[in-house]
Coordinates of C-alpha atoms in Angstrom, one line a residue:
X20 CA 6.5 3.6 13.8
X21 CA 6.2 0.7 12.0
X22 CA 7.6 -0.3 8.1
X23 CA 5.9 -3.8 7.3
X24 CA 9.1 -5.8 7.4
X25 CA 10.1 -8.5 9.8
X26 CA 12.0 -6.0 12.5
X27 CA 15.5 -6.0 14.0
X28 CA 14.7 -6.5 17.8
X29 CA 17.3 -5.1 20.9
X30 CA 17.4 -7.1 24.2
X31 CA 16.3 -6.7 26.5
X32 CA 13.7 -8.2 24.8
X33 CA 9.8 -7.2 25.7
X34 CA 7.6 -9.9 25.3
X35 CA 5.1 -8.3 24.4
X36 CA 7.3 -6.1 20.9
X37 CA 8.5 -10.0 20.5
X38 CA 4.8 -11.5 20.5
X39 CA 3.6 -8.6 17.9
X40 CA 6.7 -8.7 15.5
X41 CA 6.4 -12.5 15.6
X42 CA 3.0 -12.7 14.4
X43 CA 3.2 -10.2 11.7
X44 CA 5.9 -12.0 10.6
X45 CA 3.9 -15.6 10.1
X46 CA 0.9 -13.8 9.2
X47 CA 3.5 -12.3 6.1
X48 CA 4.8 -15.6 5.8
X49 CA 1.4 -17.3 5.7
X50 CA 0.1 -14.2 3.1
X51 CA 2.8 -14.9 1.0
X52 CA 2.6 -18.8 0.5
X53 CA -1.0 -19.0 1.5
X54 CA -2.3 -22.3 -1.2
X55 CA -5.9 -23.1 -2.1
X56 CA -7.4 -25.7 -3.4
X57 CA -9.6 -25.9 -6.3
X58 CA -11.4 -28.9 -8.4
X59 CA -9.2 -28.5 -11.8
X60 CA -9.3 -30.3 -15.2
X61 CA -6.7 -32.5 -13.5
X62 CA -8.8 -33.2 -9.9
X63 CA -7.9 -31.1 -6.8
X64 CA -5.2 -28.9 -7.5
X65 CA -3.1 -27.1 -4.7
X66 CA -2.5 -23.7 -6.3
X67 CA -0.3 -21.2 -4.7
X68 CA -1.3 -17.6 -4.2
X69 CA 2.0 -16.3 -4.9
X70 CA 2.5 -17.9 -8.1
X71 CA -0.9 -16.8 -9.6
X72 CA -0.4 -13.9 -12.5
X73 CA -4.3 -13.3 -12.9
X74 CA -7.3 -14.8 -12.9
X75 CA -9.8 -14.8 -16.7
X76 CA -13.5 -15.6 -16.1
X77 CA -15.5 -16.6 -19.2
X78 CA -19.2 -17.8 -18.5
X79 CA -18.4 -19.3 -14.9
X80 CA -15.1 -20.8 -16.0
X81 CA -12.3 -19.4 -14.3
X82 CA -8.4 -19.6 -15.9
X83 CA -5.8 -19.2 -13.4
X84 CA -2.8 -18.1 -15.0
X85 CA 0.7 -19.2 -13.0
X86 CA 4.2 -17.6 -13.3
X87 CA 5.3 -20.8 -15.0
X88 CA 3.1 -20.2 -17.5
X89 CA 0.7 -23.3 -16.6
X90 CA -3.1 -22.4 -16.4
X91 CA -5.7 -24.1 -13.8
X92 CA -9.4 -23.9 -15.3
X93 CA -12.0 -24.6 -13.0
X94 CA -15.8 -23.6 -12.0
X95 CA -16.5 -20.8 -9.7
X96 CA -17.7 -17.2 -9.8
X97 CA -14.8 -14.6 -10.4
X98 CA -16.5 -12.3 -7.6
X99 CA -16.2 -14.7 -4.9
X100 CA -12.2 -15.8 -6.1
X101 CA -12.0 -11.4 -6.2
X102 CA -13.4 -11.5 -2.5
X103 CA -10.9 -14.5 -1.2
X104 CA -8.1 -13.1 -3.0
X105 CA -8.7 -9.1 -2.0
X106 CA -6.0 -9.4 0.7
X107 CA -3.7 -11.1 -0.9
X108 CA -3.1 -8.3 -3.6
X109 CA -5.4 -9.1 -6.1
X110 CA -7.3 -6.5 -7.7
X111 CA -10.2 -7.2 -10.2
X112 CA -9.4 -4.5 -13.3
X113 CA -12.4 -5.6 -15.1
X114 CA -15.5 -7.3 -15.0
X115 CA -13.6 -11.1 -16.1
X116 CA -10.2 -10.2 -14.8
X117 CA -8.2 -10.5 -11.4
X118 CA -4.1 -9.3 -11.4
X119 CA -1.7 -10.2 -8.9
X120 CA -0.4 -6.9 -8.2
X121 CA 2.8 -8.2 -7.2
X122 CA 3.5 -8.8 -11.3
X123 CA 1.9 -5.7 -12.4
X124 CA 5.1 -4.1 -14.3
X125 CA 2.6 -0.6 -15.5
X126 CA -0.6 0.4 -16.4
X127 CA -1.2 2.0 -19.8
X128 CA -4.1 2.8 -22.2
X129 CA -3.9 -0.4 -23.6
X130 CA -4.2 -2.5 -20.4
X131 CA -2.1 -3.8 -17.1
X132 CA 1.3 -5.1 -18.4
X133 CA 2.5 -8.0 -16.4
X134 CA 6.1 -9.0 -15.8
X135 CA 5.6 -12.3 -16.2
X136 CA 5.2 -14.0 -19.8
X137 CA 2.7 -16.5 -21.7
X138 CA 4.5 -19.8 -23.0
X139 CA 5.5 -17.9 -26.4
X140 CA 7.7 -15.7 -24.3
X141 CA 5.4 -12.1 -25.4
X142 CA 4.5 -10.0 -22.3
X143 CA 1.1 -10.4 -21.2
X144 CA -0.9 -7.1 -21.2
X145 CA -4.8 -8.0 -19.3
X146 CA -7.5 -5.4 -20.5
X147 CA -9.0 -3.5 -18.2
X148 CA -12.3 -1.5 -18.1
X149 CA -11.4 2.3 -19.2
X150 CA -13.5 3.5 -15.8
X151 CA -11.2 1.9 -13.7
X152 CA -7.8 3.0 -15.2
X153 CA -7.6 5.8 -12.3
X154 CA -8.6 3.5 -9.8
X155 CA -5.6 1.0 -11.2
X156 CA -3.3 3.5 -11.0
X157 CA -4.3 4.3 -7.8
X158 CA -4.0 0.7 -6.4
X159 CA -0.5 0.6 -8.3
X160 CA 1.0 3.4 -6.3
X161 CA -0.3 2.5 -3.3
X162 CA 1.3 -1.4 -3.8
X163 CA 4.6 0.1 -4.5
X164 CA 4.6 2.1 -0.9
X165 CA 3.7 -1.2 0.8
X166 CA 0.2 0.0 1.5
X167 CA -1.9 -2.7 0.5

């Protein structure tokens, strides 16, 4: 039985419970504050997973919109960012956007509302393709029980 937290451990401690709660521990760690690096308007840019809101494609240019409210544009194709970020928990909700489902607040006809907000302080809503607004949902539920 396991819960996806860091665990309480008993002694006597087994080195081998110690060596598999310790790893999933850095590998949460590492998840969690994972940066990568990408050629910016500003030169290399280290940007931190955690921090990213979502991700806007428009013809090969790709926004990356922070918690701050800062945005990184830079070149790339937003299916190979959606493949890099997949296990991280980012989920591409349409064809030019990427959430962070760690900010999704709920999912509505009208597109995923975020809980973070743009620079003008208004909540930040990304659009979504209707087909996928099951499969949203579905991914939602599943990121609240701590299965993804």
């Amino acid at each position: 039985y396991h819960t996806d937290v860091c665990q309480f451990l008993l002694k006597p401690l087994r080195p081998d419970i110690f060596e598999r709660e310790f790893t999933f521990c850095l590998d949460q760690y590492e998840r969690l504050e994972a940066c990568y690096c990408r050629k910016c308007q500003n030169g290399m840019t280290s940007i931190k997973k955690s921090e990213v809101v979502y991700l806007e494609s428009r013809k090969r240019i790709i926004c990356a919109y922070m918690v701050d409210g800062e945005q990184y544009w830079y070149y790339g194709k937003l299916s190979d960012e959606a493949a890099f970020l997949k296990d991280s928990g980012f989920v591409q909700c349409q064809r030019a956007f990427i959430v962070n489902m760690a900010y999704v607040q709920s999912i509505s006809n009208e597109g995923v509302r975020m809980t973070a907000k743009n620079k003008d302080g208004q909540v930040i809503i990304v659009p979504f393709s209707r087909d996928k607004k099951k499969y949203m949902e579905s991914v939602l539920r599943k990121y609240i029980a701590g299965l993804m």
